[in-house]
Tab-separated table of C-alpha atoms in Angstrom:
chain	number	residue	atom	x	y	z
A	25	GLN	CA	9.928	15.606	1.842
A	26	VAL	CA	6.690	13.648	2.091
A	27	GLN	CA	5.064	12.457	5.294
A	28	LEU	CA	2.769	9.432	5.294
A	29	VAL	CA	0.407	8.422	8.087
A	30	GLU	CA	-1.445	5.104	7.993
A	31	SER	CA	-4.632	4.319	9.878
A	32	GLY	CA	-7.457	1.798	9.931
A	33	GLY	CA	-5.671	-1.302	11.154
A	34	GLY	CA	-7.081	-3.546	13.837
A	35	LEU	CA	-8.288	-6.993	14.791
A	36	VAL	CA	-10.784	-8.779	12.568
A	37	GLN	CA	-12.069	-12.325	12.166
A	38	ALA	CA	-11.272	-14.385	9.097
A	39	GLY	CA	-13.644	-13.495	6.293
A	40	GLY	CA	-14.081	-9.966	7.567
A	41	SER	CA	-13.075	-6.627	6.091
A	42	LEU	CA	-10.938	-3.613	6.918
A	43	ARG	CA	-10.118	-0.404	5.101
A	44	LEU	CA	-6.702	1.157	5.542
A	45	SER	CA	-5.999	4.812	4.850
A	46	CYS	CA	-2.745	6.619	4.135
A	47	ALA	CA	-2.719	10.400	4.281
A	48	ALA	CA	0.165	12.152	2.525
A	49	SER	CA	1.464	15.652	3.167
A	50	GLY	CA	4.463	17.802	2.275
A	51	ARG	CA	4.046	18.123	-1.491
A	52	THR	CA	1.599	17.670	-4.314
A	53	PHE	CA	1.662	14.567	-6.480
A	54	SER	CA	1.706	14.085	-10.221
A	55	ARG	CA	3.862	11.277	-11.594
A	56	TYR	CA	3.936	9.247	-8.399
A	57	VAL	CA	3.090	5.670	-7.549
A	58	MET	CA	1.604	4.982	-4.121
A	59	ALA	CA	1.755	1.485	-2.740
A	60	TRP	CA	0.985	-0.775	0.178
A	61	PHE	CA	3.502	-3.259	1.517
A	62	ARG	CA	3.207	-5.573	4.487
A	63	GLN	CA	5.565	-7.376	6.816
A	64	ALA	CA	4.718	-10.300	9.060
A	65	PRO	CA	6.946	-11.301	12.001
A	66	LYS	CA	10.199	-12.899	10.848
A	67	LYS	CA	9.291	-12.414	7.197
A	68	GLU	CA	10.486	-10.093	4.465
A	69	ARG	CA	8.499	-7.036	3.541
A	70	GLU	CA	6.242	-7.921	0.628
A	71	PHE	CA	4.350	-5.975	-1.978
A	72	VAL	CA	0.562	-5.824	-1.673
A	73	ALA	CA	-0.823	-3.264	-4.123
A	74	ALA	CA	0.044	-0.031	-5.910
A	75	ILE	CA	-1.683	2.738	-7.823
A	76	HIS	CA	-0.454	5.478	-10.137
A	77	TRP	CA	-1.502	8.750	-8.582
A	78	SER	CA	-2.724	10.487	-11.721
A	79	THR	CA	-3.822	7.690	-14.071
A	80	GLY	CA	-5.301	5.287	-11.531
A	81	THR	CA	-3.502	2.279	-12.988
A	82	THR	CA	-3.256	-0.467	-10.360
A	83	SER	CA	-1.136	-3.490	-9.603
A	84	TYR	CA	-1.760	-6.292	-7.101
A	85	ALA	CA	0.126	-9.174	-5.588
A	86	ASP	CA	-1.324	-12.529	-6.616
A	87	SER	CA	-2.033	-13.358	-2.982
A	88	VAL	CA	-4.519	-10.495	-2.623
A	89	LYS	CA	-5.907	-10.156	-6.140
A	90	GLY	CA	-9.685	-10.287	-6.110
A	91	ARG	CA	-9.852	-9.582	-2.375
A	92	PHE	CA	-8.094	-6.240	-1.939
A	93	THR	CA	-8.752	-2.984	-3.777
A	94	ILE	CA	-6.451	0.036	-3.816
A	95	SER	CA	-7.838	3.477	-4.557
A	96	ARG	CA	-6.980	7.123	-4.054
A	97	ASP	CA	-8.615	10.476	-3.425
A	98	ASN	CA	-6.537	13.102	-5.209
A	99	ALA	CA	-8.205	16.009	-3.427
A	100	LYS	CA	-7.349	14.545	-0.021
A	101	ASN	CA	-3.911	13.182	-0.976
A	102	THR	CA	-5.023	9.892	0.491
A	103	VAL	CA	-4.691	6.302	-0.682
A	104	TYR	CA	-6.909	3.485	0.571
A	105	LEU	CA	-6.677	-0.268	0.760
A	106	GLN	CA	-10.021	-2.034	1.017
A	107	MET	CA	-9.386	-5.530	2.323
A	108	ASN	CA	-12.169	-8.104	2.015
A	109	SER	CA	-12.304	-11.840	2.721
A	110	LEU	CA	-9.389	-11.495	5.090
A	111	LYS	CA	-7.332	-14.553	5.962
A	112	PRO	CA	-5.034	-15.243	8.925
A	113	GLU	CA	-2.070	-15.092	6.542
A	114	ASP	CA	-2.925	-11.440	5.890
A	115	THR	CA	-1.799	-10.648	9.436
A	116	ALA	CA	1.064	-8.153	9.242
A	117	VAL	CA	2.097	-4.570	9.691
A	118	TYR	CA	0.937	-2.680	6.618
A	119	TYR	CA	3.041	0.183	5.275
A	120	CYS	CA	2.193	2.943	2.850
A	121	ALA	CA	4.893	4.105	0.431
A	122	VAL	CA	5.436	6.678	-2.323
A	123	GLY	CA	7.741	6.336	-5.321
A	124	GLY	CA	8.414	9.252	-7.665
A	125	ASN	CA	11.050	7.943	-10.056
A	126	ILE	CA	9.989	4.456	-11.076
A	127	ARG	CA	11.429	3.638	-14.488
A	128	TYR	CA	9.173	2.361	-17.217
A	129	GLY	CA	9.245	-1.424	-17.092
A	130	SER	CA	10.453	-1.580	-13.504
A	131	SER	CA	8.234	-3.616	-11.203
A	132	TRP	CA	6.125	-1.665	-8.742
A	133	SER	CA	6.668	-4.511	-6.296
A	134	TYR	CA	10.309	-3.585	-5.588
A	135	PRO	CA	10.702	-1.701	-2.296
A	136	TYR	CA	13.731	0.225	-3.607
A	137	ASN	CA	11.433	2.108	-5.982
A	138	TYR	CA	9.878	3.957	-3.057
A	139	GLU	CA	11.465	6.940	-1.324
A	140	TYR	CA	8.916	7.650	1.399
A	141	TRP	CA	7.385	5.285	3.939
A	142	GLY	CA	4.823	5.519	6.693
A	143	GLN	CA	5.169	4.078	10.182
A	144	GLY	CA	2.806	1.187	9.536
A	145	THR	CA	-0.487	-0.028	10.960
A	146	GLN	CA	-1.100	-3.461	12.461
A	147	VAL	CA	-3.650	-5.784	10.880
A	148	THR	CA	-4.459	-8.974	12.761
A	149	VAL	CA	-6.815	-11.595	11.336
A	150	SER	CA	-7.981	-14.276	13.753
A	151	SER	CA	-9.061	-17.764	12.711
Protein backbone atom coordinates (compact mmCIF):
# COMPACT_ATOMS: atom_id res chain seq x y z
CA GLN A 1 0.00 0.00 0.00
CA VAL A 2 1.01 3.58 -0.73
CA GLN A 3 -0.24 6.65 1.09
CA LEU A 4 -0.28 10.04 -0.62
CA VAL A 5 -0.73 13.40 1.09
CA GLU A 6 -1.16 16.59 -0.92
CA SER A 7 -0.46 20.09 0.34
CA GLY A 8 0.09 23.61 -0.95
CA GLY A 9 -3.36 24.49 -2.22
CA GLY A 10 -5.02 27.79 -1.49
CA LEU A 11 -6.51 30.98 -2.87
CA VAL A 12 -4.58 32.99 -5.44
CA GLN A 13 -5.34 35.77 -7.90
CA ALA A 14 -5.29 35.19 -11.63
CA GLY A 15 -1.75 35.39 -12.92
CA GLY A 16 -0.31 34.21 -9.63
CA SER A 17 1.54 31.04 -8.70
CA LEU A 18 1.23 28.08 -6.35
CA ARG A 19 3.32 25.00 -5.74
CA LEU A 20 1.61 21.77 -4.76
CA SER A 21 3.41 18.94 -3.00
CA CYS A 22 2.56 15.25 -2.72
CA ALA A 23 4.42 13.17 -0.17
CA ALA A 24 4.35 9.40 -0.67
CA SER A 25 4.95 6.72 1.94
CA GLY A 26 4.54 2.96 2.33
CA ARG A 27 7.01 1.68 -0.26
CA THR A 28 9.92 2.68 -2.43
CA PHE A 29 9.44 3.56 -6.07
CA SER A 30 11.17 2.40 -9.22
CA ARG A 31 9.02 1.86 -12.30
CA TYR A 32 6.20 4.15 -11.21
CA VAL A 33 4.46 7.10 -12.79
CA MET A 34 3.25 9.86 -10.48
CA ALA A 35 0.60 12.23 -11.71
CA TRP A 36 -1.63 15.16 -10.89
CA PHE A 37 -5.31 15.20 -11.75
CA ARG A 38 -7.90 17.83 -10.97
CA GLN A 39 -11.66 17.97 -10.63
CA ALA A 40 -13.81 21.08 -10.73
CA PRO A 41 -17.39 21.10 -9.39
CA LYS A 42 -19.77 19.16 -11.65
CA LYS A 43 -16.95 18.19 -13.99
CA GLU A 44 -15.08 14.98 -14.69
CA ARG A 45 -11.68 14.39 -13.20
CA GLU A 46 -9.07 15.46 -15.73
CA PHE A 47 -5.40 14.79 -16.24
CA VAL A 48 -2.96 17.61 -15.50
CA ALA A 49 0.60 16.28 -15.55
CA ALA A 50 2.66 13.16 -14.91
CA ILE A 51 6.27 12.16 -14.38
CA HIS A 52 8.11 8.85 -14.49
CA TRP A 53 9.66 8.37 -11.08
CA SER A 54 13.06 7.12 -12.20
CA THR A 55 13.61 8.62 -15.67
CA GLY A 56 11.99 12.01 -15.14
CA THR A 57 10.01 11.82 -18.38
CA THR A 58 7.02 14.17 -18.20
CA SER A 59 3.63 14.58 -19.81
CA TYR A 60 1.26 17.55 -19.66
CA ALA A 61 -2.30 18.34 -20.58
CA ASP A 62 -2.52 20.91 -23.37
CA SER A 63 -4.43 23.26 -21.08
CA VAL A 64 -1.49 23.63 -18.70
CA LYS A 65 1.50 23.14 -20.99
CA GLY A 66 3.94 26.01 -20.64
CA ARG A 67 2.41 27.14 -17.35
CA PHE A 68 2.73 24.13 -15.05
CA THR A 69 5.84 22.10 -14.26
CA ILE A 70 5.89 18.70 -12.59
CA SER A 71 8.99 17.51 -10.77
CA ARG A 72 10.04 15.02 -8.13
CA ASP A 73 12.53 14.59 -5.31
CA ASN A 74 13.46 10.91 -5.18
CA ALA A 75 15.12 11.18 -1.78
CA LYS A 76 11.96 12.65 -0.24
CA ASN A 77 9.48 10.52 -2.22
CA THR A 78 7.73 13.73 -3.11
CA VAL A 79 6.28 15.06 -6.36
CA TYR A 80 5.63 18.75 -6.99
CA LEU A 81 3.43 20.75 -9.30
CA GLN A 82 4.60 24.31 -9.89
CA MET A 83 1.67 26.29 -11.23
CA ASN A 84 2.36 29.67 -12.83
CA SER A 85 0.13 32.13 -14.69
CA LEU A 86 -2.90 30.67 -12.99
CA LYS A 87 -6.32 31.20 -14.53
CA PRO A 88 -9.80 31.00 -12.98
CA GLU A 89 -10.42 27.83 -15.00
CA ASP A 90 -7.61 26.17 -13.05
CA THR A 91 -9.85 26.23 -9.97
CA ALA A 92 -10.36 22.64 -8.81
CA VAL A 93 -9.44 20.04 -6.27
CA TYR A 94 -6.04 18.68 -7.25
CA TYR A 95 -5.24 15.02 -6.64
CA CYS A 96 -1.94 13.19 -6.59
CA ALA A 97 -1.84 9.64 -7.96
CA VAL A 98 0.61 6.76 -8.44
CA GLY A 99 0.51 4.12 -11.17
CA GLY A 100 2.83 1.11 -11.13
CA ASN A 101 1.68 -0.99 -14.06
CA ILE A 102 1.13 1.36 -16.97
CA ARG A 103 1.57 -0.52 -20.23
CA TYR A 104 3.88 0.83 -22.88
CA GLY A 105 1.81 2.95 -25.24
CA SER A 106 -1.00 3.49 -22.76
CA SER A 107 -1.81 7.14 -22.10
CA TRP A 108 -0.72 8.52 -18.75
CA SER A 109 -3.87 10.63 -18.80
CA TYR A 110 -6.20 7.69 -18.06
CA PRO A 111 -7.25 7.58 -14.39
CA TYR A 112 -7.57 3.77 -14.46
CA ASN A 113 -3.79 3.52 -14.80
CA TYR A 114 -3.36 4.73 -11.22
CA GLU A 115 -3.81 2.54 -8.16
CA TYR A 116 -3.21 5.04 -5.37
CA TRP A 117 -4.77 8.45 -4.81
CA GLY A 118 -4.42 11.24 -2.31
CA GLN A 119 -7.27 13.11 -0.64
CA GLY A 120 -6.85 16.23 -2.74
CA THR A 121 -6.05 19.88 -2.10
CA GLN A 122 -8.22 22.82 -3.12
CA VAL A 123 -6.88 25.41 -5.54
CA THR A 124 -9.00 28.50 -6.10
CA VAL A 125 -8.02 31.17 -8.61
CA SER A 126 -9.93 34.44 -8.40
CA SER A 127 -10.46 36.81 -11.32
